[in-house]
Coordinates of C-alpha atoms and ligand atoms in Angstrom, one line a residue:
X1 CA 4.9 -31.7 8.4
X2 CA 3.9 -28.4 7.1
X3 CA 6.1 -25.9 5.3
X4 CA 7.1 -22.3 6.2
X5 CA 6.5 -19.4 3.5
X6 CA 8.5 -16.5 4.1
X7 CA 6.2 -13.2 3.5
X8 CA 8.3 -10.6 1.8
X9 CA 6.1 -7.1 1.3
X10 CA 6.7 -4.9 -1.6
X11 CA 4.0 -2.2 0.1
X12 CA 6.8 0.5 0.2
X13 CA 8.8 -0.6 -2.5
X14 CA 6.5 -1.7 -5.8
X15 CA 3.1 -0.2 -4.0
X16 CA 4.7 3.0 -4.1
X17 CA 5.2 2.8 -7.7
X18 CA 1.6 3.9 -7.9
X19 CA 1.2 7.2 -9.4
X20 CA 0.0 9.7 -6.3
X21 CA 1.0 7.1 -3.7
X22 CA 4.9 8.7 -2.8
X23 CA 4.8 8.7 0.5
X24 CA 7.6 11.0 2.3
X25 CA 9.5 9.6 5.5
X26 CA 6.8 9.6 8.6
X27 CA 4.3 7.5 6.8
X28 CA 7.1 5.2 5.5
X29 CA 8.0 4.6 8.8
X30 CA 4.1 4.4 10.4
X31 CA 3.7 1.7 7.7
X32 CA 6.5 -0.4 8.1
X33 CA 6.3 -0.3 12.0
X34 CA 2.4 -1.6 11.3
X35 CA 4.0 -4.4 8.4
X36 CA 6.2 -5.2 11.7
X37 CA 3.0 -6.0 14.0
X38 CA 1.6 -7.9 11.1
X39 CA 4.6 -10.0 11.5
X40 CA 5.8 -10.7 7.4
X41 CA 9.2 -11.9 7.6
X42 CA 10.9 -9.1 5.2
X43 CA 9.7 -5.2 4.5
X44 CA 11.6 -3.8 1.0
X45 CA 11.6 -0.6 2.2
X46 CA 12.8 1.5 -0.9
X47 CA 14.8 1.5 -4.1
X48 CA 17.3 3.8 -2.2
X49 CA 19.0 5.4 -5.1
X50 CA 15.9 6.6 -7.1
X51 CA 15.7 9.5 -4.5
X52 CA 17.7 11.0 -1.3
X53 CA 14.3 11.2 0.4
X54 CA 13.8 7.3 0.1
X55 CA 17.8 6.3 1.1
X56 CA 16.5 8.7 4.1
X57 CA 13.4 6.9 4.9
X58 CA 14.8 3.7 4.7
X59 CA 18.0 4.2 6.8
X60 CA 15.6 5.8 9.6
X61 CA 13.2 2.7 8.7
X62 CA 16.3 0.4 9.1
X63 CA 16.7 2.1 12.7
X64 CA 13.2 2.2 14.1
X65 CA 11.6 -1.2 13.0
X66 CA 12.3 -4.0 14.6
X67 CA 11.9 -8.1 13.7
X68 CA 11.5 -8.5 9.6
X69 CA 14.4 -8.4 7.8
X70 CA 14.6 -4.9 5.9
X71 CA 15.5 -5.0 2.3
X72 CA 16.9 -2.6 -0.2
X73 CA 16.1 -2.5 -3.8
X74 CA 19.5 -1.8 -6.4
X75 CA 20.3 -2.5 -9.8
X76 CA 23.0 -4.6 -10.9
X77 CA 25.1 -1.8 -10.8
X78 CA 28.1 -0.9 -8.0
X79 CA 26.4 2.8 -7.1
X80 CA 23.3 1.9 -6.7
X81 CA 24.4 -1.3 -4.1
X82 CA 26.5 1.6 -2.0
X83 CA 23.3 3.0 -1.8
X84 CA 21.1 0.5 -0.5
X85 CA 24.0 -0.5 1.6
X86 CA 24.4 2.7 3.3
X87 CA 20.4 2.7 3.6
X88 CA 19.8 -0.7 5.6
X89 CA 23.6 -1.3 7.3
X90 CA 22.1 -0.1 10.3
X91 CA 19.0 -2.9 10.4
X92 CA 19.5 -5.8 12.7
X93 CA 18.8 -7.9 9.7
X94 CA 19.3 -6.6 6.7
X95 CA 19.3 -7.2 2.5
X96 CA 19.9 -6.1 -0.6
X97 CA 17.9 -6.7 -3.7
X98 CA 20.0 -6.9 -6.7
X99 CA 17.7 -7.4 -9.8
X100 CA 18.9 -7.7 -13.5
X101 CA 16.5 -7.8 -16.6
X102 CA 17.0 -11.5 -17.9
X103 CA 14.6 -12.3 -21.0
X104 CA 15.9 -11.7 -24.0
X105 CA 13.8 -9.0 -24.6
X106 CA 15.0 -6.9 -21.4
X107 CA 18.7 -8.0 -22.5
X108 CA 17.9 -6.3 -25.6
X109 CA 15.5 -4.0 -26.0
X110 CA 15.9 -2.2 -22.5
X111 CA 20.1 -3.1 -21.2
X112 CA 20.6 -3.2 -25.2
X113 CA 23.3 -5.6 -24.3
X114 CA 23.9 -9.4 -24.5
X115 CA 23.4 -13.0 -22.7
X116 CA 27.0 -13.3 -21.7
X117 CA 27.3 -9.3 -20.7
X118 CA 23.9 -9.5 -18.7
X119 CA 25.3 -12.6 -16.9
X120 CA 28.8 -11.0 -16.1
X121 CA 26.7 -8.4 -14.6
X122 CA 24.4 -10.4 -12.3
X123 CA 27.5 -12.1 -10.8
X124 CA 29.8 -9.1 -10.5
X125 CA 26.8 -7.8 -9.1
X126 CA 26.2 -9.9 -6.4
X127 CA 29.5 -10.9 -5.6
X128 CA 30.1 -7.2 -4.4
X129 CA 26.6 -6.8 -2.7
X130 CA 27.7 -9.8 -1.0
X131 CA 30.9 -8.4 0.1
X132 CA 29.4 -5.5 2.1
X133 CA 25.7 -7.1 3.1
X134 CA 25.3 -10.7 4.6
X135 CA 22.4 -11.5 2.9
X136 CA 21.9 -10.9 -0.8
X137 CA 18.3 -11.6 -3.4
X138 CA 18.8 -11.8 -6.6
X139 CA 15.9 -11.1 -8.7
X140 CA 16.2 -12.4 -12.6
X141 CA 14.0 -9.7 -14.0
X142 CA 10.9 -10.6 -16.1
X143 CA 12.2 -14.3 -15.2
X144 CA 8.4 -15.9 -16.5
X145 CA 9.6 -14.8 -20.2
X146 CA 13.8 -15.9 -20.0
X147 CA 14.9 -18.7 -22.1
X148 CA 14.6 -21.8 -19.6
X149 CA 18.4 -22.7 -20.1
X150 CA 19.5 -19.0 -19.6
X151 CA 17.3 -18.7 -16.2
X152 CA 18.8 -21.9 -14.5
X153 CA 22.8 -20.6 -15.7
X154 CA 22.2 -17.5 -14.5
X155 CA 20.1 -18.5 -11.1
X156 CA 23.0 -21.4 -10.5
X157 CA 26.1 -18.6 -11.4
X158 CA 24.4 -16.0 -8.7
X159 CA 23.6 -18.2 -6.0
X160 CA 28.1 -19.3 -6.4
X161 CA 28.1 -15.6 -5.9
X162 CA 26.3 -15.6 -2.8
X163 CA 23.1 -15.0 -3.1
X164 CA 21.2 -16.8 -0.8
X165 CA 17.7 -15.7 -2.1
X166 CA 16.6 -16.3 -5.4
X167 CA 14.0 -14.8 -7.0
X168 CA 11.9 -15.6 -10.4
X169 CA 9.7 -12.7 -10.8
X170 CA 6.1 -12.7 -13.5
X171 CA 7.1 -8.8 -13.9
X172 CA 4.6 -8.5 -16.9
X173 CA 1.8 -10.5 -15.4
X174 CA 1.6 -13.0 -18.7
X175 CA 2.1 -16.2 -17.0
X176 CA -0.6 -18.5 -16.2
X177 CA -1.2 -20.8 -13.1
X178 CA 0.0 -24.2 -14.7
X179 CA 2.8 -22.8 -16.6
X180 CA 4.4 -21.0 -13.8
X181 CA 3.5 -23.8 -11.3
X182 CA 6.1 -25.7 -13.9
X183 CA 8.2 -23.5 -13.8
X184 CA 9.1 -23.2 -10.9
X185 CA 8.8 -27.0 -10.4
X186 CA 11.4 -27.3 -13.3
X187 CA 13.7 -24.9 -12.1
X188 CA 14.4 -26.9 -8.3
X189 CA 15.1 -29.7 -10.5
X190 CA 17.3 -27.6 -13.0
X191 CA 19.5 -26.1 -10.6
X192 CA 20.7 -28.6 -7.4
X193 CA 22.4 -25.6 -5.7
X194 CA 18.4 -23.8 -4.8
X195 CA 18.4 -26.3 -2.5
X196 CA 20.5 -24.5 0.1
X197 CA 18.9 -21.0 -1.0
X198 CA 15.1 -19.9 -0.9
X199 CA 13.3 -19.7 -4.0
X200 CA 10.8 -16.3 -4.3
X201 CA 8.4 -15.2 -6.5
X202 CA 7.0 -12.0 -7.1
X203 CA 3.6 -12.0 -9.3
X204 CA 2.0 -8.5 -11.4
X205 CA -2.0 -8.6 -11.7
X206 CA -2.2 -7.5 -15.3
X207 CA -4.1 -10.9 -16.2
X208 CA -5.3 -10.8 -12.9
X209 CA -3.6 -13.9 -11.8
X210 CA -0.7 -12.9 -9.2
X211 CA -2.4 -14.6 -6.5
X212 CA -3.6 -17.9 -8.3
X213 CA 0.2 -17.5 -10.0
X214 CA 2.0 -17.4 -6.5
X215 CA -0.3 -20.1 -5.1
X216 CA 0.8 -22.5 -7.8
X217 CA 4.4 -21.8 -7.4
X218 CA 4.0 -22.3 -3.8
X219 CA 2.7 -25.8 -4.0
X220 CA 5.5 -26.4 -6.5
X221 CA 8.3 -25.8 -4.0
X222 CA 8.7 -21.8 -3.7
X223 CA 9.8 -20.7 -0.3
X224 CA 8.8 -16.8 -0.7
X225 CA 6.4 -14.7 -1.7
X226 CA 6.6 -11.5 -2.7
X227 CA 3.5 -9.6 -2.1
X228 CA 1.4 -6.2 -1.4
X229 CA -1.2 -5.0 1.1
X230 CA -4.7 -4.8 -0.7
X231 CA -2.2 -6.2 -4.1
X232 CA -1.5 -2.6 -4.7
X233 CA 1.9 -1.8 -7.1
X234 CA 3.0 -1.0 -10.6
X235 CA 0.2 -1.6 -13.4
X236 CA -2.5 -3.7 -12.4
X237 CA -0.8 -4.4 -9.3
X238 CA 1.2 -7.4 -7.3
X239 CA -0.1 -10.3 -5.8
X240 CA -2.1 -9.5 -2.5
X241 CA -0.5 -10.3 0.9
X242 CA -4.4 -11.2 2.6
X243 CA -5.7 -13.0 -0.3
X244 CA -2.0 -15.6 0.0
X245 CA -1.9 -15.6 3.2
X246 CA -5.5 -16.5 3.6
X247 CA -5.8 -19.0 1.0
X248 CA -2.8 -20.8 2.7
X249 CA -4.9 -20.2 6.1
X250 CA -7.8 -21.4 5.2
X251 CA -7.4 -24.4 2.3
X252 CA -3.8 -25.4 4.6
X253 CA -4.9 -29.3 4.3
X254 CA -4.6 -28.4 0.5
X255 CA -1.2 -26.8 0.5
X256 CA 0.3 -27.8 3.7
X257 CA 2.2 -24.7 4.0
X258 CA 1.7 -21.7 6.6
X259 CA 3.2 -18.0 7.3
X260 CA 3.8 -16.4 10.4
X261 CA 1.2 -13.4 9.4
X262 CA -0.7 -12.3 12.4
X263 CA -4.0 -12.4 10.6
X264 CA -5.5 -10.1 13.6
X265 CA -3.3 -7.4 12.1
X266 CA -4.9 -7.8 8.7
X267 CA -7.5 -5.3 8.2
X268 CA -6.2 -2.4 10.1
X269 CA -3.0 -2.9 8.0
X270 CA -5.1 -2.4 4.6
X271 CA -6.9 0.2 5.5
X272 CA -3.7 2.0 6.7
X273 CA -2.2 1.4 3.5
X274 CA -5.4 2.7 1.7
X275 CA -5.5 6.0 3.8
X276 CA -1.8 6.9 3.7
X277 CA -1.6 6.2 0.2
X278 CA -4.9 7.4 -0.7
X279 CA -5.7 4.4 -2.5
X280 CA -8.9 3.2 -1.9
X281 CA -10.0 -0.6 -1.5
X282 CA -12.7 -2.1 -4.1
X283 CA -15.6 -2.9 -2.0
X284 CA -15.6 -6.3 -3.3
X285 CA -12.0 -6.8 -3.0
X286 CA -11.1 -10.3 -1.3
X287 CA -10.3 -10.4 2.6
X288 CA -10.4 -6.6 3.3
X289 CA -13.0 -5.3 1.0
X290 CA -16.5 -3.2 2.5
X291 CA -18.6 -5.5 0.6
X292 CA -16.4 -9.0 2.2
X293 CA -18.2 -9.9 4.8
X294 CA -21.5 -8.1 4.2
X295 CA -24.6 -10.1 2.8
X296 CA -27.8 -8.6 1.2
X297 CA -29.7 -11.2 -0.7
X298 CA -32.4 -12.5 2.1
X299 CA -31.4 -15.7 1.2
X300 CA -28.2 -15.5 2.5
X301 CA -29.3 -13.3 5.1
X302 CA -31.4 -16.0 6.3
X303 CA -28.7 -18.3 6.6
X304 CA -26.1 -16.3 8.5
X305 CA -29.0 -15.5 11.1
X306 CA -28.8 -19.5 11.3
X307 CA -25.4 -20.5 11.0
X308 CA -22.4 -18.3 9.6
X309 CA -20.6 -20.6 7.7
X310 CA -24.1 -21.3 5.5
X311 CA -22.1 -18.1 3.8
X312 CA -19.2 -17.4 5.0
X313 CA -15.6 -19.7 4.8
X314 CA -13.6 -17.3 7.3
X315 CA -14.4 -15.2 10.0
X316 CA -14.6 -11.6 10.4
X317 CA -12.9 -11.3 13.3
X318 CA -9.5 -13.6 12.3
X319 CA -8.9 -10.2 10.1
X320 CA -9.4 -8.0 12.7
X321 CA -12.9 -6.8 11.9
X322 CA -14.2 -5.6 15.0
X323 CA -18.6 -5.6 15.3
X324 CA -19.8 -2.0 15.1
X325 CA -22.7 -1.4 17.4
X326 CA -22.0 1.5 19.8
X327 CA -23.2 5.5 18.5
X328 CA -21.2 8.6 20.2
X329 CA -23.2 12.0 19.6
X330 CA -22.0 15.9 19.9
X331 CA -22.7 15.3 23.5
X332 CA -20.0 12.5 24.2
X333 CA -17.2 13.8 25.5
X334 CA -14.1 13.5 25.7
X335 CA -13.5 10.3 27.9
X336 CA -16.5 8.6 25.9
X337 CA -14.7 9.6 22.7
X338 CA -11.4 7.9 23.7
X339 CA -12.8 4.7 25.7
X340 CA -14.6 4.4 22.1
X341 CA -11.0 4.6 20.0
X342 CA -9.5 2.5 22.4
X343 CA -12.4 0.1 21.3
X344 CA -11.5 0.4 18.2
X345 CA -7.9 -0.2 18.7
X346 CA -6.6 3.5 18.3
X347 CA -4.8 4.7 20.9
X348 CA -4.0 8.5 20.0
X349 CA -0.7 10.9 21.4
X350 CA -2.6 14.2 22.9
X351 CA -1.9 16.2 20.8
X352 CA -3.6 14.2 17.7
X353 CA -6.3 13.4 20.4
X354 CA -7.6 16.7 20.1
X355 CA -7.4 16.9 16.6
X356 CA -9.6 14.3 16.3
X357 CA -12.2 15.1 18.9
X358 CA -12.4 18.5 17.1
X359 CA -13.1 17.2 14.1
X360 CA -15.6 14.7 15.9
X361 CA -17.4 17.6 17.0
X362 CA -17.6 19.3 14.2
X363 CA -18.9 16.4 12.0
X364 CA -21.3 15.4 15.1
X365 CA -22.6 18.9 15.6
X366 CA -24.1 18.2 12.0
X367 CA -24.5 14.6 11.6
X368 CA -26.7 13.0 15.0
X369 CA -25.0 9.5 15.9
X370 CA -21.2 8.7 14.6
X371 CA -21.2 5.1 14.1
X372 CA -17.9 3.7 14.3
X373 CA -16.9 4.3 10.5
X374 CA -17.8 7.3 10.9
X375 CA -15.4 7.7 13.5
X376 CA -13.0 5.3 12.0
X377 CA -12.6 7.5 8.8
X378 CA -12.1 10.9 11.0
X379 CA -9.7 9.2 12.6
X380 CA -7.7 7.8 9.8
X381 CA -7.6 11.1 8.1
X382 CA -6.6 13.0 11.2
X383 CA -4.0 10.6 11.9
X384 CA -2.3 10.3 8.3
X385 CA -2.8 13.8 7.6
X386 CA 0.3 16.0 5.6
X387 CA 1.4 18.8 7.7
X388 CA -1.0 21.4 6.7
X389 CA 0.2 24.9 5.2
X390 CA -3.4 25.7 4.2
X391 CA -6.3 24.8 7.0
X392 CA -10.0 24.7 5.4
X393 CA -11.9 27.2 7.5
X394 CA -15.3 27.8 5.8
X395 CA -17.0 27.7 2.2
X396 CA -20.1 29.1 0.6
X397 CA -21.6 27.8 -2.3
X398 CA -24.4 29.5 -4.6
X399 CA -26.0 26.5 -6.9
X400 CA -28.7 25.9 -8.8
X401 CA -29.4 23.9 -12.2
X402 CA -30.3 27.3 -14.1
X403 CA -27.6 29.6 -12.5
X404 CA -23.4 29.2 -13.3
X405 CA -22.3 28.0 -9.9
X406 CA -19.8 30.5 -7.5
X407 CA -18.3 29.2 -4.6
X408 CA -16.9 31.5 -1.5
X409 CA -14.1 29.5 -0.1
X410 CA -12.0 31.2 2.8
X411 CA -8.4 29.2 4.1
X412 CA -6.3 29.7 7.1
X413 CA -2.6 29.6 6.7
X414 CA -0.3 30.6 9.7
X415 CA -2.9 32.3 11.3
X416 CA -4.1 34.4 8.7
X417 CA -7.5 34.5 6.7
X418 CA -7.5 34.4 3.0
X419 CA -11.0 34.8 1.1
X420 CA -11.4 34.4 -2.5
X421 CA -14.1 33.6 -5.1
X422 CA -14.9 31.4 -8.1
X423 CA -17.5 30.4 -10.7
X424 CA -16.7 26.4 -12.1
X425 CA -18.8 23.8 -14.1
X426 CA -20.3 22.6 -11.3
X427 CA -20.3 23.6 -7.4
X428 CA -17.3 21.2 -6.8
X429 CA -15.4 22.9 -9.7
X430 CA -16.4 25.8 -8.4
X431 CA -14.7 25.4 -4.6
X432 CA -11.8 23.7 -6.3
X433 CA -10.9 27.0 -8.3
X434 CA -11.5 28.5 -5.5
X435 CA -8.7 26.7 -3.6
X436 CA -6.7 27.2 -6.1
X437 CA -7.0 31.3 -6.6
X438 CA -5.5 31.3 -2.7
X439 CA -3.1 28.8 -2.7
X440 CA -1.8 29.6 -6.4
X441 CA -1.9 25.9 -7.6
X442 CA -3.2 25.3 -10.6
X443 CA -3.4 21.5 -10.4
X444 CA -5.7 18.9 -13.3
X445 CA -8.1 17.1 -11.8
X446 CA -7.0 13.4 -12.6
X447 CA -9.6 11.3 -10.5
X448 CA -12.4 11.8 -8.0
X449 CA -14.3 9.7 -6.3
X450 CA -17.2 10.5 -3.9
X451 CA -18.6 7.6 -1.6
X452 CA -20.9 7.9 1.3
X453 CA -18.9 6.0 4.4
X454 CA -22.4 4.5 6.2
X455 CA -26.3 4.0 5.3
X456 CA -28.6 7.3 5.4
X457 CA -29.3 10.8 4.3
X458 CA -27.2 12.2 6.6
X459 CA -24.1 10.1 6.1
X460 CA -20.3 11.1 6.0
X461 CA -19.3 11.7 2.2
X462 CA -15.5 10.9 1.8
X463 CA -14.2 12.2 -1.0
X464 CA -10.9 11.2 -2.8
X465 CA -9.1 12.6 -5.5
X466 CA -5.9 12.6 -7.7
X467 CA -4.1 16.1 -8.7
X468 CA -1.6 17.2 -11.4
X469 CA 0.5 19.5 -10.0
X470 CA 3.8 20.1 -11.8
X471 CA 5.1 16.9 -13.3
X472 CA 3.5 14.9 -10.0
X473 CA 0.5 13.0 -9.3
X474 CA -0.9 14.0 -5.7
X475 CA -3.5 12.4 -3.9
X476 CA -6.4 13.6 -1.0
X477 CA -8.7 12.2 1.1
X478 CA -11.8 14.6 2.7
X479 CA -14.7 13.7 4.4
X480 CA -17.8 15.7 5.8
X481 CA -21.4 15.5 6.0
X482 CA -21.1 17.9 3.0
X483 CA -20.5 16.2 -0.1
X484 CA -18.7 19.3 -1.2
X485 CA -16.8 20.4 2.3
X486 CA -15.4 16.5 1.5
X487 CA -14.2 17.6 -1.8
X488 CA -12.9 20.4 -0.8
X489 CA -10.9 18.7 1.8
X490 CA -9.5 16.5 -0.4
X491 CA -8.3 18.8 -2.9
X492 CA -6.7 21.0 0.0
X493 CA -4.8 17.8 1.7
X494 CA -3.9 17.3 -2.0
X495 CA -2.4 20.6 -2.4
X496 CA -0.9 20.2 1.2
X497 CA 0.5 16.9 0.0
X498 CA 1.8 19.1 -2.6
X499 CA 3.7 21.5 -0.1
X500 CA 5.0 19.2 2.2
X501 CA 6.8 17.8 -0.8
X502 CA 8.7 20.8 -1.0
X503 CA 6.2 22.7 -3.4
X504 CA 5.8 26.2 -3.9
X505 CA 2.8 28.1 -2.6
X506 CA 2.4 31.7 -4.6
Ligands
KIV1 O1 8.3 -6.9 -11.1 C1 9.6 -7.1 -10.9 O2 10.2 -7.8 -11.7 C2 10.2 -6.4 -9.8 C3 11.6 -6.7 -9.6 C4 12.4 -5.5 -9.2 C5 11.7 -7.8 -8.5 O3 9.6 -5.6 -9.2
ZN2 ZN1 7.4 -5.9 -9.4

């Protein structure tokens, strides 16, 4: 008989870690009501007392999403539990997440405290968690590194508190395959009492081994797995939900364990996460990647043409990929526009319908055929858009390799027109200063990345970058048949990013 693995996501609690990837209420809410449709069996929605825009956007998120289980992060600490309390007591099934450094070193160096203080803590801990919430995890902090002894007291002590999830965590990424495989092996036979509790784990990527980590603690008797759309989350990462969930999939006669993931839901819930977040996927990333399912040696070619599993061990469409053939031009209109969405499984409200055949428009006017990733990236920008203080309504540029470049960019905010002009390194630096003379941010360029979204001269550019503005990192996402209309973009819906957060404009 095959075993159940309960899916817990960290997208919105550990994936938001990522510098630039705060996301503010509305796209909390658009991404846990997709992790719903994917079907994983908890969502941690937040850390609830790290800000009063998170206890917000998981209390609503408590409300609105239906089926997982929604959990709240806290420390081992009575304020922070009231908090995630009072952020999931509304949720048909909720948790809280108490977690408590346990290695000697977070005892030490970070709680500057002792063994028999940190376990007081853990216990008092959960006992009250447990005394507003019906279900309680307990996470033993940077449990890979704990002194073996320590971990199974303080797993036992917790569970006669109540928890009824337990959870040993790699949070530094050191441990390798066999080793954590062991130890989570020795642990069910250290402590009798896991047996009535599940046993998680929750792998970091900084050796690149979360995945291989959590499949070896699966097949040595853990019940969860902690886990991240496209294996996005602090450092180098968590463990990626696809790649688990489609190693158990696809080798199951070697692990004999299965989830309850919808794997149809897979790739539209990546590439939501990637456009909300603004964090794009590796081409050759596993499962969801561009480059995953796509072969260019003539070799392989040759053997797809003949029989798809010459190359390929999974198919396409078990993800969700859809085949791309049909091309809409400026002359579509607007029932050819939407019968092609619906194709592609959007189905948009009115009013973002004709913010999106605008745009469509606009970028077909310029560009002959939209292919469906053309359409699929206007889409996803419209869609996850900011509210927009500051519209982009037209741009001049004056380049040239023996001339300093000057860039005319002109913005619409509430109606109005504002023009202004810059000179920059190059054209992009150029239109960038120029965004910023009108909207008075002076923001640092942290990253950019240009890519073009199909095949040909005239393909859609989508830019992406990463701003300093203030003490915050905020992301933006652009794209246009101009390369540098597409950076411009993104640096606006950066700045708007910016303002929606409650910033400033001049
Ligand atoms: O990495 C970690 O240990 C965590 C805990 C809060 C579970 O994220
Ligand atoms: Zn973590």
């Amino acid at each position: 008989m095959s075993r159940r693995i309960h899916i817990f996501d960290t997208t919105l609690r550990d994936g938001e870690q990522v510098p630039g990837a705060k996301l503010n209420k509305k796209q909390k809410i658009e991404i846990a009501k997709q992790l719903a449709k994917l079907n994983v069996d908890v969502i941690e929605a937040g850390f609830p007392c790290s800000s009063p825009g998170d206890l917000e956007a998981v209390r609503e998120i408590s409300r609105q999403v239906q089926g997982p289980t929604i959990a709240a992060l806290a420390r081992a600490v009575k304020e922070d539990i009231d908090i995630a309390w009072q952020a999931v007591c509304e949720a048909s099934s909720p948790r809280i997440h108490v977690f408590l450094g346990a290695s000697d070193i977070h005892i030490q160096k970070k709680l500057r405290s002792d063994r028999g203080k940190a376990m007081e803590m853990a216990v008092e801990a959960v006992r009250y968690a447990k005394s507003l919430c019906p279900e309680v995890e307990f996470s033993t902090e940077d449990g890979s590194r704990t002194d073996f002894e320590f971990l199974c007291r303080i797993i036992d002590a917790t569970i006669q508190a109540g928890a009824s999830i337990i959870n040993v965590p790699d949070t530094v990424g050191y441990a390798l395959p066999e080793e954590y495989g062991e130890l989570i092996y020795r642990i069910r036979q250290g402590v009798p009492a896991l047996d009535r509790v599940l046993l998680s784990v929750h792998c970091h990527n900084d050796l690149g081994l979360a995945v291989a980590n959590s499949i070896a603690a699966v097949r040595n008797g853990a019940d969860q797995v902690e886990c991240t759309i496209n294996g996005i989350g602090e450092r180098a990462g968590n463990a990626s939900l696809e790649e688990i969930v489609m190693v158990l999939r696809t080798r199951f006669e070697n692990y004999q364990a299965q989830t309850r993931i919808d794997t149809q839901e897979i790739y539209r819930t990546s590439r939501m996460v990637s456009r909300i977040m603004n964090i794009p996927v590796q081409p050759n990333k596993a499962i969801v990647g561009s480059n995953a399912f796509a072969h260019s040696s003539g070799i392989h070619q040759d053997g797809i043409l003949k029989d798809r599993t010459t190359y390929e061990i999974m198919k396409p469409e078990e993800l969700g990929i859809k085949e791309q053939t049909l091309v809409l031009t400026a002359r579509s209109g607007r029932a050819a526009l939407k019968h092609r969405l619906a194709e592609l499984g959007f189905t948009l409200e009115a009013e973002i319908f004709e913010r999106v055949y605008n745009r469509f428009i606009d970028v077909a006017d310029r560009k002959k055929e939209i292919g469906a990733q053309d359409l699929q990236s206007i889409v996803e920008i419209e869609v996850f858009k900011v509210p927009e203080l500051f519209k982009m309504h037209s741009l001049q540029i004056m380049s040239g390799n023996k001339m300093v470049p000057l860039a005319s960019v002109t913005l619409e905010r509430e109606g109005k027109l504002y023009t202004d002009a810059a000179t920059g390194d190059g054209p992009v630096d150029a239109v960038f200063k120029g965004i910023e003379r009108i909207t008075g941010i002076p923001g640092k360029l942290r990253d950019y990345d240009l890519k073009a979204v199909t095949m040909g001269r005239d393909a859609l550019g989508e830019a992406m970058v990463r701003v300093e503005i203030g003490e915050d990192i905020y992301s933006g996402l652009g794209s246009s048949p101009d390369v540098i209309e597409a950076s411009a973009r993104a640096y606006l819906n950066a700045c708007n990013r910016y303002f929606a957060n409650g910033g400033e404009p001049k």
